[in-house]
PDB file of C-alpha atoms in Angstrom:
ATOM      1  CA  MET A   1      20.034   0.995   9.462  1.00 89.00           C
ATOM      2  CA  ASP A   2      16.752   1.414   7.582  1.00 97.00           C
ATOM      3  CA  ILE A   3      13.156   0.302   7.992  1.00 98.00           C
ATOM      4  CA  ILE A   4      12.650  -3.079   6.310  1.00 98.00           C
ATOM      5  CA  TYR A   5       9.480  -3.337   4.215  1.00 98.00           C
ATOM      6  CA  ILE A   6       8.103  -6.777   3.377  1.00 98.00           C
ATOM      7  CA  LYS A   7       4.903  -8.393   2.150  1.00 98.00           C
ATOM      8  CA  GLY A   8       3.401 -10.429   4.948  1.00 97.00           C
ATOM      9  CA  ASP A   9       1.340 -10.564   8.112  1.00 97.00           C
ATOM     10  CA  ALA A  10       2.511  -8.436  11.042  1.00 98.00           C
ATOM     11  CA  THR A  11       0.951 -10.960  13.459  1.00 98.00           C
ATOM     12  CA  SER A  12       3.536 -13.487  12.230  1.00 97.00           C
ATOM     13  CA  PRO A  13       6.785 -11.545  12.666  1.00 98.00           C
ATOM     14  CA  ILE A  14       9.864 -13.012  11.031  1.00 92.00           C
ATOM     15  CA  SER A  15      13.143 -12.570  12.857  1.00 94.00           C
ATOM     16  CA  PRO A  16      15.081 -14.409  15.509  1.00 95.00           C
ATOM     17  CA  GLY A  17      14.912 -13.344  19.142  1.00 98.00           C
ATOM     18  CA  ASN A  18      12.379 -11.231  20.966  1.00 99.00           C
ATOM     19  CA  LYS A  19       9.826  -9.322  18.934  1.00 99.00           C
ATOM     20  CA  ILE A  20       7.391  -6.492  19.681  1.00 99.00           C
ATOM     21  CA  ILE A  21       4.347  -6.030  17.456  1.00 99.00           C
ATOM     22  CA  THR A  22       3.243  -2.401  17.659  1.00 99.00           C
ATOM     23  CA  HIS A  23      -0.091  -0.934  16.651  1.00 98.00           C
ATOM     24  CA  ILE A  24      -2.190   2.151  17.311  1.00 98.00           C
ATOM     25  CA  CYS A  25      -5.197   2.118  19.642  1.00 97.00           C
ATOM     26  CA  ASN A  26      -7.723   4.845  20.382  1.00 97.00           C
ATOM     27  CA  ASP A  27      -8.230   6.608  23.708  1.00 97.00           C
ATOM     28  CA  ILE A  28     -11.929   5.716  24.104  1.00 96.00           C
ATOM     29  CA  GLY A  29     -11.667   1.967  24.668  1.00 96.00           C
ATOM     30  CA  GLY A  30     -12.838   0.977  21.194  1.00 95.00           C
ATOM     31  CA  TRP A  31     -11.458  -2.265  19.751  1.00 96.00           C
ATOM     32  CA  GLY A  32     -13.200  -3.773  16.768  1.00 90.00           C
ATOM     33  CA  LYS A  33     -11.904  -2.609  13.384  1.00 92.00           C
ATOM     34  CA  GLY A  34      -8.656  -2.742  11.486  1.00 92.00           C
ATOM     35  CA  PHE A  35      -5.477  -4.528  12.582  1.00 96.00           C
ATOM     36  CA  VAL A  36      -6.873  -5.297  16.054  1.00 96.00           C
ATOM     37  CA  LEU A  37      -9.167  -7.908  14.511  1.00 96.00           C
ATOM     38  CA  ALA A  38      -6.143  -9.916  13.360  1.00 97.00           C
ATOM     39  CA  LEU A  39      -4.541  -9.529  16.797  1.00 97.00           C
ATOM     40  CA  SER A  40      -7.707 -10.694  18.592  1.00 96.00           C
ATOM     41  CA  LYS A  41      -8.064 -13.671  16.275  1.00 97.00           C
ATOM     42  CA  LYS A  42      -4.525 -14.816  17.025  1.00 98.00           C
ATOM     43  CA  TRP A  43      -4.235 -13.702  20.673  1.00 98.00           C
ATOM     44  CA  LYS A  44      -7.519 -12.920  22.429  1.00 98.00           C
ATOM     45  CA  VAL A  45      -5.494 -11.719  25.429  1.00 98.00           C
ATOM     46  CA  THR A  46      -4.478  -8.555  23.526  1.00 98.00           C
ATOM     47  CA  GLU A  47      -8.080  -7.359  23.400  1.00 98.00           C
ATOM     48  CA  GLU A  48      -8.832  -8.518  26.949  1.00 98.00           C
ATOM     49  CA  ALA A  49      -5.782  -6.673  28.304  1.00 98.00           C
ATOM     50  CA  TYR A  50      -6.671  -3.491  26.389  1.00 98.00           C
ATOM     51  CA  ARG A  51     -10.274  -3.516  27.607  1.00 97.00           C
ATOM     52  CA  GLN A  52      -9.149  -4.079  31.204  1.00 98.00           C
ATOM     53  CA  TRP A  53      -6.608  -1.268  30.856  1.00 98.00           C
ATOM     54  CA  TYR A  54      -9.331   1.071  29.563  1.00 98.00           C
ATOM     55  CA  LYS A  55     -11.644   0.122  32.448  1.00 97.00           C
ATOM     56  CA  SER A  56      -8.921   0.797  35.011  1.00 96.00           C
ATOM     57  CA  GLN A  57      -8.011   4.176  33.422  1.00 89.00           C
ATOM     58  CA  GLU A  58      -4.526   3.721  34.932  1.00 92.00           C
ATOM     59  CA  GLU A  59      -2.088   5.489  32.624  1.00 92.00           C
ATOM     60  CA  PHE A  60      -4.626   5.160  29.808  1.00 97.00           C
ATOM     61  CA  SER A  61      -4.257   8.300  27.722  1.00 97.00           C
ATOM     62  CA  LEU A  62      -2.612   9.550  24.552  1.00 98.00           C
ATOM     63  CA  GLY A  63       1.065   8.561  24.511  1.00 99.00           C
ATOM     64  CA  ASP A  64       0.689   5.589  26.864  1.00 99.00           C
ATOM     65  CA  VAL A  65       1.642   2.008  25.974  1.00 99.00           C
ATOM     66  CA  GLN A  66       0.591  -1.379  27.310  1.00 99.00           C
ATOM     67  CA  PHE A  67       2.883  -4.354  26.635  1.00 99.00           C
ATOM     68  CA  VAL A  68       1.105  -7.710  26.434  1.00 99.00           C
ATOM     69  CA  HIS A  69       3.219 -10.894  26.482  1.00 99.00           C
ATOM     70  CA  VAL A  70       1.523 -13.179  23.940  1.00 98.00           C
ATOM     71  CA  ALA A  71       4.168 -15.849  23.243  1.00 97.00           C
ATOM     72  CA  ASP A  72       7.603 -16.876  24.506  1.00 96.00           C
ATOM     73  CA  ASP A  73       9.357 -14.295  22.355  1.00 98.00           C
ATOM     74  CA  ILE A  74       6.519 -11.970  21.272  1.00 99.00           C
ATOM     75  CA  TYR A  75       4.984  -8.919  22.931  1.00 99.00           C
ATOM     76  CA  VAL A  76       2.193  -6.748  21.554  1.00 99.00           C
ATOM     77  CA  ALA A  77       2.429  -3.012  22.247  1.00 99.00           C
ATOM     78  CA  ASN A  78      -1.017  -1.423  22.513  1.00 99.00           C
ATOM     79  CA  MET A  79      -0.107   2.231  21.816  1.00 99.00           C
ATOM     80  CA  ILE A  80      -2.621   5.015  22.497  1.00 98.00           C
ATOM     81  CA  GLY A  81      -1.959   7.258  19.515  1.00 98.00           C
ATOM     82  CA  GLN A  82      -5.455   8.013  18.283  1.00 97.00           C
ATOM     83  CA  GLN A  83      -7.943  10.474  19.780  1.00 96.00           C
ATOM     84  CA  GLY A  84     -11.420   9.061  19.351  1.00 94.00           C
ATOM     85  CA  ILE A  85     -12.377   7.248  16.167  1.00 92.00           C
ATOM     86  CA  TYR A  86     -13.731   9.977  13.891  1.00 89.00           C
ATOM     87  CA  LYS A  87     -12.464  13.226  12.407  1.00 91.00           C
ATOM     88  CA  ASN A  88     -12.858  16.094  14.854  1.00 89.00           C
ATOM     89  CA  THR A  89     -14.975  19.214  14.274  1.00 88.00           C
ATOM     90  CA  ASN A  90     -12.053  20.797  12.392  1.00 88.00           C
ATOM     91  CA  GLY A  91     -11.909  17.816  10.033  1.00 89.00           C
ATOM     92  CA  LEU A  92      -8.671  16.455  11.497  1.00 90.00           C
ATOM     93  CA  PRO A  93      -8.249  12.662  11.527  1.00 95.00           C
ATOM     94  CA  PRO A  94      -7.975  10.888  14.906  1.00 96.00           C
ATOM     95  CA  ILE A  95      -4.212  10.206  14.636  1.00 97.00           C
ATOM     96  CA  ARG A  96      -2.098  12.233  17.066  1.00 98.00           C
ATOM     97  CA  TYR A  97       1.492  12.299  15.848  1.00 98.00           C
ATOM     98  CA  GLU A  98       2.984  13.584  19.110  1.00 98.00           C
ATOM     99  CA  ALA A  99       1.247  10.747  20.975  1.00 99.00           C
ATOM    100  CA  VAL A 100       2.705   8.258  18.474  1.00 99.00           C
ATOM    101  CA  ARG A 101       6.153   9.743  19.167  1.00 99.00           C
ATOM    102  CA  GLN A 102       5.663   9.393  22.939  1.00 99.00           C
ATOM    103  CA  CYS A 103       4.508   5.797  22.476  1.00 99.00           C
ATOM    104  CA  LEU A 104       7.508   4.912  20.319  1.00 99.00           C
ATOM    105  CA  LYS A 105       9.897   6.415  22.895  1.00 99.00           C
ATOM    106  CA  LYS A 106       8.433   3.951  25.437  1.00 99.00           C
ATOM    107  CA  VAL A 107       8.574   1.106  22.918  1.00 99.00           C
ATOM    108  CA  ALA A 108      12.246   1.927  22.244  1.00 99.00           C
ATOM    109  CA  LEU A 109      13.123   1.634  25.943  1.00 99.00           C
ATOM    110  CA  PHE A 110      11.257  -1.660  26.258  1.00 99.00           C
ATOM    111  CA  ALA A 111      12.850  -2.989  23.056  1.00 99.00           C
ATOM    112  CA  MET A 112      16.329  -2.180  24.370  1.00 99.00           C
ATOM    113  CA  GLU A 113      15.554  -3.896  27.692  1.00 98.00           C
ATOM    114  CA  GLN A 114      14.207  -6.986  25.911  1.00 98.00           C
ATOM    115  CA  LYS A 115      16.775  -6.902  23.075  1.00 98.00           C
ATOM    116  CA  ALA A 116      13.782  -7.026  20.743  1.00 99.00           C
ATOM    117  CA  SER A 117      13.050  -6.075  17.157  1.00 99.00           C
ATOM    118  CA  ILE A 118       9.916  -4.114  16.217  1.00 99.00           C
ATOM    119  CA  HIS A 119       7.236  -5.351  13.803  1.00 99.00           C
ATOM    120  CA  MET A 120       4.172  -3.456  12.600  1.00 99.00           C
ATOM    121  CA  PRO A 121       1.702  -2.780   9.849  1.00 98.00           C
ATOM    122  CA  ARG A 122       1.730   0.816   8.544  1.00 98.00           C
ATOM    123  CA  ILE A 123       0.587   2.099  11.930  1.00 98.00           C
ATOM    124  CA  GLY A 124      -1.769   5.036  12.103  1.00 96.00           C
ATOM    125  CA  CYS A 125      -2.516   5.107   8.371  1.00 95.00           C
ATOM    126  CA  GLY A 126      -5.721   3.119   8.184  1.00 90.00           C
ATOM    127  CA  LEU A 127      -8.665   4.020  10.388  1.00 87.00           C
ATOM    128  CA  ALA A 128      -6.613   6.658  12.244  1.00 93.00           C
ATOM    129  CA  GLY A 129      -6.146   8.626   9.010  1.00 94.00           C
ATOM    130  CA  GLY A 130      -2.440   9.386   9.367  1.00 96.00           C
ATOM    131  CA  LYS A 131       0.106  10.075   6.651  1.00 97.00           C
ATOM    132  CA  TRP A 132       2.783   7.395   6.368  1.00 98.00           C
ATOM    133  CA  GLU A 133       5.541   9.852   5.473  1.00 98.00           C
ATOM    134  CA  LEU A 134       5.038  11.594   8.841  1.00 98.00           C
ATOM    135  CA  ILE A 135       4.815   8.369  10.840  1.00 98.00           C
ATOM    136  CA  GLU A 136       7.808   6.912   9.001  1.00 99.00           C
ATOM    137  CA  GLN A 137       9.893   9.932  10.049  1.00 99.00           C
ATOM    138  CA  ILE A 138       8.873   9.456  13.698  1.00 99.00           C
ATOM    139  CA  ILE A 139       9.819   5.751  13.467  1.00 99.00           C
ATOM    140  CA  LYS A 140      13.234   6.687  12.067  1.00 99.00           C
ATOM    141  CA  GLU A 141      13.855   9.241  14.821  1.00 99.00           C
ATOM    142  CA  GLU A 142      12.596   7.145  17.741  1.00 99.00           C
ATOM    143  CA  LEU A 143      13.623   3.610  16.710  1.00 99.00           C
ATOM    144  CA  ILE A 144      15.971   3.420  13.711  1.00 99.00           C
ATOM    145  CA  ASP A 145      18.273   6.181  15.015  1.00 98.00           C
ATOM    146  CA  LYS A 146      18.571   4.122  18.236  1.00 98.00           C
ATOM    147  CA  GLU A 147      19.680   1.063  16.207  1.00 98.00           C
ATOM    148  CA  ILE A 148      16.424  -0.811  16.840  1.00 99.00           C
ATOM    149  CA  ALA A 149      15.430  -3.056  13.925  1.00 98.00           C
ATOM    150  CA  VAL A 150      12.003  -2.271  12.456  1.00 99.00           C
ATOM    151  CA  THR A 151      10.051  -4.355   9.948  1.00 99.00           C
ATOM    152  CA  VAL A 152       6.878  -2.984   8.345  1.00 99.00           C
ATOM    153  CA  TYR A 153       4.455  -5.508   6.865  1.00 98.00           C
ATOM    154  CA  ASP A 154       2.182  -4.860   3.907  1.00 97.00           C
ATOM    155  CA  LEU A 155      -0.470  -7.441   3.039  1.00 89.00           C
TER     156      LEU A 155
END
């Protein structure tokens, strides 16, 4: 099994059955740039749930995931894989690869429970500043190796 790459919109996942749309969020409660704008436009509840989660601070830290049920067969996984929103004092981008791995482990368990496929943009590579080749390897280890179907959408 391999990652499937297609041209399209990750907010309109194409496959039968249950689907989980995954994306990276920051750990400071910020929601307003990048892929989240498309999510909010389609399902306002994704932003509302994230903001409420941040306010509560319950299990809201790097490596945590919030699953939001947005349609009969679609969940959105708000994954905390980004520390802040800017490069740190050492010049490192906000992406935290180990946090992404921890998030995807949780997504894998949920996907197996729901018998769901995973759909995403190139997570962590836009505003978070990550390198796709590193994230792709984590996806292979945490999802593909567990026989979970993954589709990556490029606009």
